[in-house]
Amino acid sequence: MSDNNLLSPNSAPHSDVEDIKIRSNYLRGSLEETLQDPITGSIPEDDNRLMKFHGSYMQDDRDLRNERQKQKLEPAYQFMLRVRAAGGVVTPEQWLMMDRVCQKYANGTIRLTTRQSFQLHGVIKWNLKKTIQEVNEALLSTLAACGDVNRNVMCNPNPYQSEIHSEVYQWASKISDHLDPQTNAYHEIWLDGEKIIDSQDSQVEQEPIYGRVYLPRKFKIGVAVPPSNDVDVFSQDLGFIAIIEDGQLIGFNVTAGGGMGMTHGDAKTYPQISKVIGFCLPEQVIDVAEKTVTIQRDYGDRSVRKHARFKYTIDDRGIDWFIQELTNRLGWSLQEARPFHFEHNGDRYGWVKGSNNKWHFTLFIQNGRVKDEEDYKLMTGLREIAKIHTGDFRLTPNQNLIIANVSSQKKKKIEALISEYGLTDGSHYSALRRNSMACVAFPTCGLAMAESERYLPTLLDKIEPMLKEAGLQDDDIVIRMTGCPNGCARPMLAEIAFIGKAPGKYNMYLGGGFSGNRLNKLYKENIGEAEILESLQPILSQYAKDRQEGEHFGDYVIRAGYVQEVTDGQNFHA
Ligand code: HEM
Ligand code: SF4
């Protein structure tokens, strides 16, 4: 397409966000001025749209909203800042920087996200620049952590079969670098970079892949290494499944068209799992990623944002159309997909020894929130570990943390710190809790309809006695919760899921596949805690009695007729 798909005023009607992007001069907008405006802690809506590309959302503390309104104060505006690292791999120095900036500029906690990024909450406008500068000094970035571009590339973080995992990780990193936006705006606004263009002349600078209007919506890529599907590869717009033969990485199966978000009551929006479309060699992944992104750039729906994700482009035009278009752009064809097998999408906790003789400890971090509490000094413990650790840290796609590549000599010292601070691998919890995830929701997320991170642990406290009674404490069952149907914790793939509808009310879903291979289905609508517990209790006890050898909960509820199997996203709604 000419001029990188620059939308002209005469093209089909496009959404207001497209106009903002066109006018933004490659993501600059008026951010530089509005960030300095001393009158308000907020920025105008147009700039907020652009802020996402720079890795931040403007939010306000919803716990304080009413009180501040009564006092005629503006909402307690603050910014969420997302710091990305491909595959979630960071050095101890980078960990210490995150710890430092979260104390200095944010709310003193770090959130490990479901896409292996960090989130800081509560940064005020006037501290954003300093925070972003410190993040960049440590060689991490917030650029493209949100926005209509390729997001953090996820990758199986397990360092156990170290050579293969590190090879796969290198490819994930390369894809990520290749798809970074090229605009100099980030450097100019945050890092005092030299202004390389006349701001009136936006033709001088080009985005070779994205073009001037970027993508119609966000784009997500994940790389899985079977038998673990921890990255939930089928939830990604584009996925790569590593194929290993005789201990060698021979290439990747390619998946296309997954995505989680939907709107309650709108059957035109639905979650979708991706389809396996073929196989490519390792050195072909970047080309496949780039061409797929350009297809979505050129054909994605720019008029209705709710219909703009790649999954709808594929569903509307057909997977065969996509494969043909991809082949045309690549100039070669994918090979036939290779066999693969996933066993689970959760994490495996505790110490394991990798093939490089290094040790790895996976810590259970409830909902990814790293903070110090009266009786659990998680943040301090991790800080002390980071000070002596010579390996790395890995953020898992399940919001947990691996203290990775610990040498045999260092293991004793790290073990001593783990026990001094009581850091847990979760083994004293139920397996249900160890397989749980919740999105942030209240008080920061402006889209939340119900609590999630602050509520799921309490709900689990009430479900755990039922598990005990049924003898299911040690059975892995995947449970996820989000505060709205955007699906940030990928609830649509869980065996049991709750998606917020209104304060204290959730839609309950059952029947996701244990390895992230099948969507779940609506079981009950708009229910509160009492009904949630009443609904779950008999199903859990029946499952304990009637399940077949090795049968997972998600499979059982379908066989027992509680819900029907979802065979395609559009059949997801009741
Ligand atoms: C229309 C769709 C979506 C919108 C508007 C949206 C918006 C947001 C917002 C505002 C937050 C910040 C919450 C906070 O930290 O206070 C957030 C968090 C997050 N979102 Fe989304 N989101 C959408 C869909 C998704 C989906 C489908 C995924 C992945 C499957 C996702 C992944 C994440 C992640 C990883 C976080 C970080 C927090 C966490 O791990 O819980 N988002 N999203
Ligand atoms: S799922 Fe909804 S409530 Fe939860 S973080 Fe995402 S947008 Fe917010």
PDB file of C-alpha atoms in Angstrom, residues 320-521:
ATOM      1  CA  ASP A 320      -7.455 -19.111   3.855  1.00  0.00           C
ATOM      2  CA  TRP A 321      -7.530 -15.521   2.684  1.00  0.00           C
ATOM      3  CA  PHE A 322      -4.985 -14.653   5.353  1.00  0.00           C
ATOM      4  CA  ILE A 323      -2.677 -17.531   4.464  1.00  0.00           C
ATOM      5  CA  GLN A 324      -2.806 -16.513   0.796  1.00  0.00           C
ATOM      6  CA  GLU A 325      -2.132 -12.860   1.586  1.00  0.00           C
ATOM      7  CA  LEU A 326       0.749 -13.848   3.861  1.00  0.00           C
ATOM      8  CA  THR A 327       2.203 -16.079   1.153  1.00  0.00           C
ATOM      9  CA  ASN A 328       1.963 -13.230  -1.374  1.00  0.00           C
ATOM     10  CA  ARG A 329       3.763 -10.826   0.919  1.00  0.00           C
ATOM     11  CA  LEU A 330       6.402 -13.323   1.991  1.00  0.00           C
ATOM     12  CA  GLY A 331       7.039 -14.621  -1.508  1.00  0.00           C
ATOM     13  CA  TRP A 332       7.196 -18.142  -0.080  1.00  0.00           C
ATOM     14  CA  SER A 333       4.796 -20.534   1.665  1.00  0.00           C
ATOM     15  CA  LEU A 334       4.715 -21.835   5.183  1.00  0.00           C
ATOM     16  CA  GLN A 335       5.383 -25.550   5.462  1.00  0.00           C
ATOM     17  CA  GLU A 336       2.853 -27.953   6.902  1.00  0.00           C
ATOM     18  CA  ALA A 337       2.481 -27.577  10.690  1.00  0.00           C
ATOM     19  CA  ARG A 338       4.415 -30.067  12.807  1.00  0.00           C
ATOM     20  CA  PRO A 339       2.907 -32.129  15.618  1.00  0.00           C
ATOM     21  CA  PHE A 340       3.171 -30.618  19.105  1.00  0.00           C
ATOM     22  CA  HIS A 341       1.687 -31.287  22.492  1.00  0.00           C
ATOM     23  CA  PHE A 342       0.858 -28.912  25.338  1.00  0.00           C
ATOM     24  CA  GLU A 343       0.307 -30.220  28.832  1.00  0.00           C
ATOM     25  CA  HIS A 344      -0.546 -27.116  30.845  1.00  0.00           C
ATOM     26  CA  ASN A 345      -0.548 -23.324  30.847  1.00  0.00           C
ATOM     27  CA  GLY A 346       0.387 -22.806  34.505  1.00  0.00           C
ATOM     28  CA  ASP A 347       3.736 -22.407  36.236  1.00  0.00           C
ATOM     29  CA  ARG A 348       5.756 -25.076  38.017  1.00  0.00           C
ATOM     30  CA  TYR A 349       6.919 -23.808  41.414  1.00  0.00           C
ATOM     31  CA  GLY A 350       9.954 -24.257  43.630  1.00  0.00           C
ATOM     32  CA  TRP A 351      13.555 -25.233  42.839  1.00  0.00           C
ATOM     33  CA  VAL A 352      14.532 -27.045  39.672  1.00  0.00           C
ATOM     34  CA  LYS A 353      17.926 -27.704  38.180  1.00  0.00           C
ATOM     35  CA  GLY A 354      18.382 -26.739  34.551  1.00  0.00           C
ATOM     36  CA  SER A 355      20.449 -28.520  31.948  1.00  0.00           C
ATOM     37  CA  ASN A 356      23.216 -25.925  32.434  1.00  0.00           C
ATOM     38  CA  ASN A 357      23.644 -27.025  36.071  1.00  0.00           C
ATOM     39  CA  LYS A 358      22.154 -23.731  37.233  1.00  0.00           C
ATOM     40  CA  TRP A 359      19.247 -23.615  39.648  1.00  0.00           C
ATOM     41  CA  HIS A 360      15.910 -21.851  39.242  1.00  0.00           C
ATOM     42  CA  PHE A 361      13.352 -21.012  41.888  1.00  0.00           C
ATOM     43  CA  THR A 362       9.791 -20.115  40.894  1.00  0.00           C
ATOM     44  CA  LEU A 363       8.088 -18.011  43.513  1.00  0.00           C
ATOM     45  CA  PHE A 364       4.324 -17.809  43.836  1.00  0.00           C
ATOM     46  CA  ILE A 365       3.271 -14.162  43.765  1.00  0.00           C
ATOM     47  CA  GLN A 366      -0.407 -13.708  44.363  1.00  0.00           C
ATOM     48  CA  ASN A 367      -1.806 -11.808  41.367  1.00  0.00           C
ATOM     49  CA  GLY A 368       1.669 -10.501  40.611  1.00  0.00           C
ATOM     50  CA  ARG A 369       1.616  -7.844  43.317  1.00  0.00           C
ATOM     51  CA  VAL A 370       5.034  -7.304  44.863  1.00  0.00           C
ATOM     52  CA  LYS A 371       4.806  -5.346  48.082  1.00  0.00           C
ATOM     53  CA  ASP A 372       5.742  -5.523  51.746  1.00  0.00           C
ATOM     54  CA  GLU A 373       3.044  -6.484  54.157  1.00  0.00           C
ATOM     55  CA  GLU A 374       3.188  -6.641  57.936  1.00  0.00           C
ATOM     56  CA  ASP A 375       3.776 -10.388  57.937  1.00  0.00           C
ATOM     57  CA  TYR A 376       5.213 -10.931  54.463  1.00  0.00           C
ATOM     58  CA  LYS A 377       8.148  -8.792  53.346  1.00  0.00           C
ATOM     59  CA  LEU A 378       8.150  -9.919  49.737  1.00  0.00           C
ATOM     60  CA  MET A 379       9.551  -6.707  48.321  1.00  0.00           C
ATOM     61  CA  THR A 380      12.397  -6.444  50.823  1.00  0.00           C
ATOM     62  CA  GLY A 381      13.224 -10.120  50.425  1.00  0.00           C
ATOM     63  CA  LEU A 382      13.465  -9.785  46.649  1.00  0.00           C
ATOM     64  CA  ARG A 383      15.562  -6.639  47.010  1.00  0.00           C
ATOM     65  CA  GLU A 384      18.051  -8.479  49.227  1.00  0.00           C
ATOM     66  CA  ILE A 385      18.161 -11.352  46.747  1.00  0.00           C
ATOM     67  CA  ALA A 386      18.690  -8.964  43.816  1.00  0.00           C
ATOM     68  CA  LYS A 387      21.661  -7.414  45.634  1.00  0.00           C
ATOM     69  CA  ILE A 388      23.594 -10.698  45.606  1.00  0.00           C
ATOM     70  CA  HIS A 389      22.056 -12.530  42.649  1.00  0.00           C
ATOM     71  CA  THR A 390      24.280 -13.003  39.617  1.00  0.00           C
ATOM     72  CA  GLY A 391      21.736 -14.752  37.363  1.00  0.00           C
ATOM     73  CA  ASP A 392      18.524 -13.110  36.221  1.00  0.00           C
ATOM     74  CA  PHE A 393      14.857 -12.697  37.092  1.00  0.00           C
ATOM     75  CA  ARG A 394      12.076 -13.896  34.851  1.00  0.00           C
ATOM     76  CA  LEU A 395       8.517 -12.634  34.972  1.00  0.00           C
ATOM     77  CA  THR A 396       6.206 -15.482  34.095  1.00  0.00           C
ATOM     78  CA  PRO A 397       3.020 -15.149  32.029  1.00  0.00           C
ATOM     79  CA  ASN A 398       1.133 -16.226  35.152  1.00  0.00           C
ATOM     80  CA  GLN A 399       2.247 -13.180  37.168  1.00  0.00           C
ATOM     81  CA  ASN A 400       4.914 -15.120  39.075  1.00  0.00           C
ATOM     82  CA  LEU A 401       8.669 -14.678  39.312  1.00  0.00           C
ATOM     83  CA  ILE A 402      11.579 -17.019  38.648  1.00  0.00           C
ATOM     84  CA  ILE A 403      14.886 -16.353  40.383  1.00  0.00           C
ATOM     85  CA  ALA A 404      16.815 -17.894  37.524  1.00  0.00           C
ATOM     86  CA  ASN A 405      20.299 -19.116  36.776  1.00  0.00           C
ATOM     87  CA  VAL A 406      21.498 -19.435  40.334  1.00  0.00           C
ATOM     88  CA  SER A 407      24.914 -21.086  40.557  1.00  0.00           C
ATOM     89  CA  SER A 408      25.405 -23.966  42.976  1.00  0.00           C
ATOM     90  CA  GLN A 409      27.709 -21.711  45.052  1.00  0.00           C
ATOM     91  CA  LYS A 410      25.064 -18.948  45.348  1.00  0.00           C
ATOM     92  CA  LYS A 411      22.160 -21.324  45.956  1.00  0.00           C
ATOM     93  CA  LYS A 412      22.747 -21.609  49.705  1.00  0.00           C
ATOM     94  CA  LYS A 413      22.790 -17.842  50.196  1.00  0.00           C
ATOM     95  CA  ILE A 414      19.640 -17.360  48.137  1.00  0.00           C
ATOM     96  CA  GLU A 415      17.930 -20.208  49.932  1.00  0.00           C
ATOM     97  CA  ALA A 416      18.837 -18.555  53.230  1.00  0.00           C
ATOM     98  CA  LEU A 417      17.221 -15.277  52.089  1.00  0.00           C
ATOM     99  CA  ILE A 418      14.160 -17.116  50.793  1.00  0.00           C
ATOM    100  CA  SER A 419      13.688 -18.694  54.180  1.00  0.00           C
ATOM    101  CA  GLU A 420      14.610 -15.547  56.157  1.00  0.00           C
ATOM    102  CA  TYR A 421      11.831 -13.619  54.382  1.00  0.00           C
ATOM    103  CA  GLY A 422       9.507 -16.615  54.175  1.00  0.00           C
ATOM    104  CA  LEU A 423       9.192 -16.240  50.392  1.00  0.00           C
ATOM    105  CA  THR A 424       6.839 -18.881  49.185  1.00  0.00           C
ATOM    106  CA  ASP A 425       6.618 -21.272  46.288  1.00  0.00           C
ATOM    107  CA  GLY A 426       2.953 -21.555  47.212  1.00  0.00           C
ATOM    108  CA  SER A 427       3.178 -25.186  48.283  1.00  0.00           C
ATOM    109  CA  HIS A 428       1.129 -24.528  51.416  1.00  0.00           C
ATOM    110  CA  TYR A 429      -1.702 -23.126  49.306  1.00  0.00           C
ATOM    111  CA  SER A 430      -4.266 -25.062  47.334  1.00  0.00           C
ATOM    112  CA  ALA A 431      -3.295 -25.919  43.789  1.00  0.00           C
ATOM    113  CA  LEU A 432      -6.310 -23.835  42.713  1.00  0.00           C
ATOM    114  CA  ARG A 433      -4.719 -20.721  44.234  1.00  0.00           C
ATOM    115  CA  ARG A 434      -1.378 -21.570  42.669  1.00  0.00           C
ATOM    116  CA  ASN A 435      -3.192 -21.609  39.321  1.00  0.00           C
ATOM    117  CA  SER A 436      -5.063 -18.350  39.870  1.00  0.00           C
ATOM    118  CA  MET A 437      -4.730 -14.990  38.161  1.00  0.00           C
ATOM    119  CA  ALA A 438      -6.560 -11.714  38.499  1.00  0.00           C
ATOM    120  CA  CYS A 439      -6.243  -8.445  36.612  1.00  0.00           C
ATOM    121  CA  VAL A 440      -5.718  -5.182  38.482  1.00  0.00           C
ATOM    122  CA  ALA A 441      -9.238  -3.660  38.217  1.00  0.00           C
ATOM    123  CA  PHE A 442     -10.059  -1.361  41.189  1.00  0.00           C
ATOM    124  CA  PRO A 443      -8.907   1.094  42.321  1.00  0.00           C
ATOM    125  CA  THR A 444      -6.779   2.143  39.338  1.00  0.00           C
ATOM    126  CA  CYS A 445      -8.331   0.677  36.213  1.00  0.00           C
ATOM    127  CA  GLY A 446     -10.897   3.059  34.783  1.00  0.00           C
ATOM    128  CA  LEU A 447     -12.669   0.238  32.947  1.00  0.00           C
ATOM    129  CA  ALA A 448     -13.273  -2.032  35.933  1.00  0.00           C
ATOM    130  CA  MET A 449     -16.892  -2.910  36.666  1.00  0.00           C
ATOM    131  CA  ALA A 450     -16.062  -5.109  39.669  1.00  0.00           C
ATOM    132  CA  GLU A 451     -13.117  -5.874  41.950  1.00  0.00           C
ATOM    133  CA  SER A 452     -10.574  -8.426  40.807  1.00  0.00           C
ATOM    134  CA  GLU A 453      -7.044  -8.374  42.290  1.00  0.00           C
ATOM    135  CA  ARG A 454      -8.388  -7.237  45.664  1.00  0.00           C
ATOM    136  CA  TYR A 455     -11.174  -9.805  45.696  1.00  0.00           C
ATOM    137  CA  LEU A 456      -9.984 -13.088  44.188  1.00  0.00           C
ATOM    138  CA  PRO A 457      -7.767 -14.006  47.198  1.00  0.00           C
ATOM    139  CA  THR A 458     -10.758 -13.636  49.538  1.00  0.00           C
ATOM    140  CA  LEU A 459     -12.987 -15.665  47.255  1.00  0.00           C
ATOM    141  CA  LEU A 460     -10.311 -18.372  47.179  1.00  0.00           C
ATOM    142  CA  ASP A 461     -10.275 -18.379  50.997  1.00  0.00           C
ATOM    143  CA  LYS A 462     -13.912 -19.412  50.775  1.00  0.00           C
ATOM    144  CA  ILE A 463     -13.490 -21.963  47.992  1.00  0.00           C
ATOM    145  CA  GLU A 464     -10.532 -23.677  49.642  1.00  0.00           C
ATOM    146  CA  PRO A 465     -12.563 -25.389  52.412  1.00  0.00           C
ATOM    147  CA  MET A 466     -14.756 -26.905  49.676  1.00  0.00           C
ATOM    148  CA  LEU A 467     -11.664 -28.228  47.929  1.00  0.00           C
ATOM    149  CA  LYS A 468     -10.477 -29.683  51.185  1.00  0.00           C
ATOM    150  CA  GLU A 469     -13.763 -31.414  51.759  1.00  0.00           C
ATOM    151  CA  ALA A 470     -13.732 -32.844  48.254  1.00  0.00           C
ATOM    152  CA  GLY A 471     -10.055 -33.839  48.540  1.00  0.00           C
ATOM    153  CA  LEU A 472      -9.063 -31.543  45.679  1.00  0.00           C
ATOM    154  CA  GLN A 473      -6.478 -29.318  47.401  1.00  0.00           C
ATOM    155  CA  ASP A 474      -3.636 -30.628  45.304  1.00  0.00           C
ATOM    156  CA  ASP A 475      -5.444 -30.816  41.998  1.00  0.00           C
ATOM    157  CA  ASP A 476      -4.382 -28.199  39.501  1.00  0.00           C
ATOM    158  CA  ILE A 477      -7.447 -26.278  38.372  1.00  0.00           C
ATOM    159  CA  VAL A 478      -7.021 -22.992  36.503  1.00  0.00           C
ATOM    160  CA  ILE A 479      -9.109 -20.112  37.881  1.00  0.00           C
ATOM    161  CA  ARG A 480      -8.994 -16.511  36.650  1.00  0.00           C
ATOM    162  CA  MET A 481     -10.851 -13.301  37.343  1.00  0.00           C
ATOM    163  CA  THR A 482     -11.104  -9.910  35.673  1.00  0.00           C
ATOM    164  CA  GLY A 483     -13.000  -6.763  36.548  1.00  0.00           C
ATOM    165  CA  CYS A 484     -14.439  -6.391  33.043  1.00  0.00           C
ATOM    166  CA  PRO A 485     -14.692  -8.361  29.796  1.00  0.00           C
ATOM    167  CA  ASN A 486     -11.550  -6.876  28.255  1.00  0.00           C
ATOM    168  CA  GLY A 487      -9.919  -9.987  29.600  1.00  0.00           C
ATOM    169  CA  CYS A 488      -6.514  -8.746  30.755  1.00  0.00           C
ATOM    170  CA  ALA A 489      -5.917 -11.931  32.797  1.00  0.00           C
ATOM    171  CA  ARG A 490      -7.076 -14.155  29.918  1.00  0.00           C
ATOM    172  CA  PRO A 491     -10.073 -15.429  31.888  1.00  0.00           C
ATOM    173  CA  MET A 492     -11.786 -16.843  28.816  1.00  0.00           C
ATOM    174  CA  LEU A 493      -9.228 -19.653  28.756  1.00  0.00           C
ATOM    175  CA  ALA A 494      -9.573 -20.692  32.410  1.00  0.00           C
ATOM    176  CA  GLU A 495     -11.345 -23.796  33.657  1.00  0.00           C
ATOM    177  CA  ILE A 496     -13.237 -21.555  36.084  1.00  0.00           C
ATOM    178  CA  ALA A 497     -13.553 -17.821  35.413  1.00  0.00           C
ATOM    179  CA  PHE A 498     -15.293 -14.763  36.769  1.00  0.00           C
ATOM    180  CA  ILE A 499     -15.703 -11.656  34.687  1.00  0.00           C
ATOM    181  CA  GLY A 500     -16.965  -8.510  36.426  1.00  0.00           C
ATOM    182  CA  LYS A 501     -20.381  -7.114  35.544  1.00  0.00           C
ATOM    183  CA  ALA A 502     -21.139  -4.673  38.331  1.00  0.00           C
ATOM    184  CA  PRO A 503     -19.817  -4.113  41.850  1.00  0.00           C
ATOM    185  CA  GLY A 504     -19.891  -7.547  43.558  1.00  0.00           C
ATOM    186  CA  LYS A 505     -21.402  -9.236  40.488  1.00  0.00           C
ATOM    187  CA  TYR A 506     -19.723 -11.548  38.043  1.00  0.00           C
ATOM    188  CA  ASN A 507     -20.481 -13.712  35.068  1.00  0.00           C
ATOM    189  CA  MET A 508     -19.246 -17.211  35.799  1.00  0.00           C
ATOM    190  CA  TYR A 509     -17.639 -19.300  33.060  1.00  0.00           C
ATOM    191  CA  LEU A 510     -16.647 -22.960  33.050  1.00  0.00           C
ATOM    192  CA  GLY A 511     -14.887 -25.399  30.781  1.00  0.00           C
ATOM    193  CA  GLY A 512     -11.685 -23.822  29.488  1.00  0.00           C
ATOM    194  CA  GLY A 513      -8.995 -26.299  28.438  1.00  0.00           C
ATOM    195  CA  PHE A 514      -6.291 -27.060  31.012  1.00  0.00           C
ATOM    196  CA  SER A 515      -3.524 -26.311  28.533  1.00  0.00           C
ATOM    197  CA  GLY A 516      -5.127 -23.112  27.256  1.00  0.00           C
ATOM    198  CA  ASN A 517      -6.483 -24.848  24.171  1.00  0.00           C
ATOM    199  CA  ARG A 518     -10.232 -24.223  24.557  1.00  0.00           C
ATOM    200  CA  LEU A 519     -12.399 -21.259  25.529  1.00  0.00           C
ATOM    201  CA  ASN A 520     -14.765 -21.580  28.443  1.00  0.00           C
ATOM    202  CA  LYS A 521     -18.505 -20.896  28.307  1.00  0.00           C
TER     203      LYS A 521
END
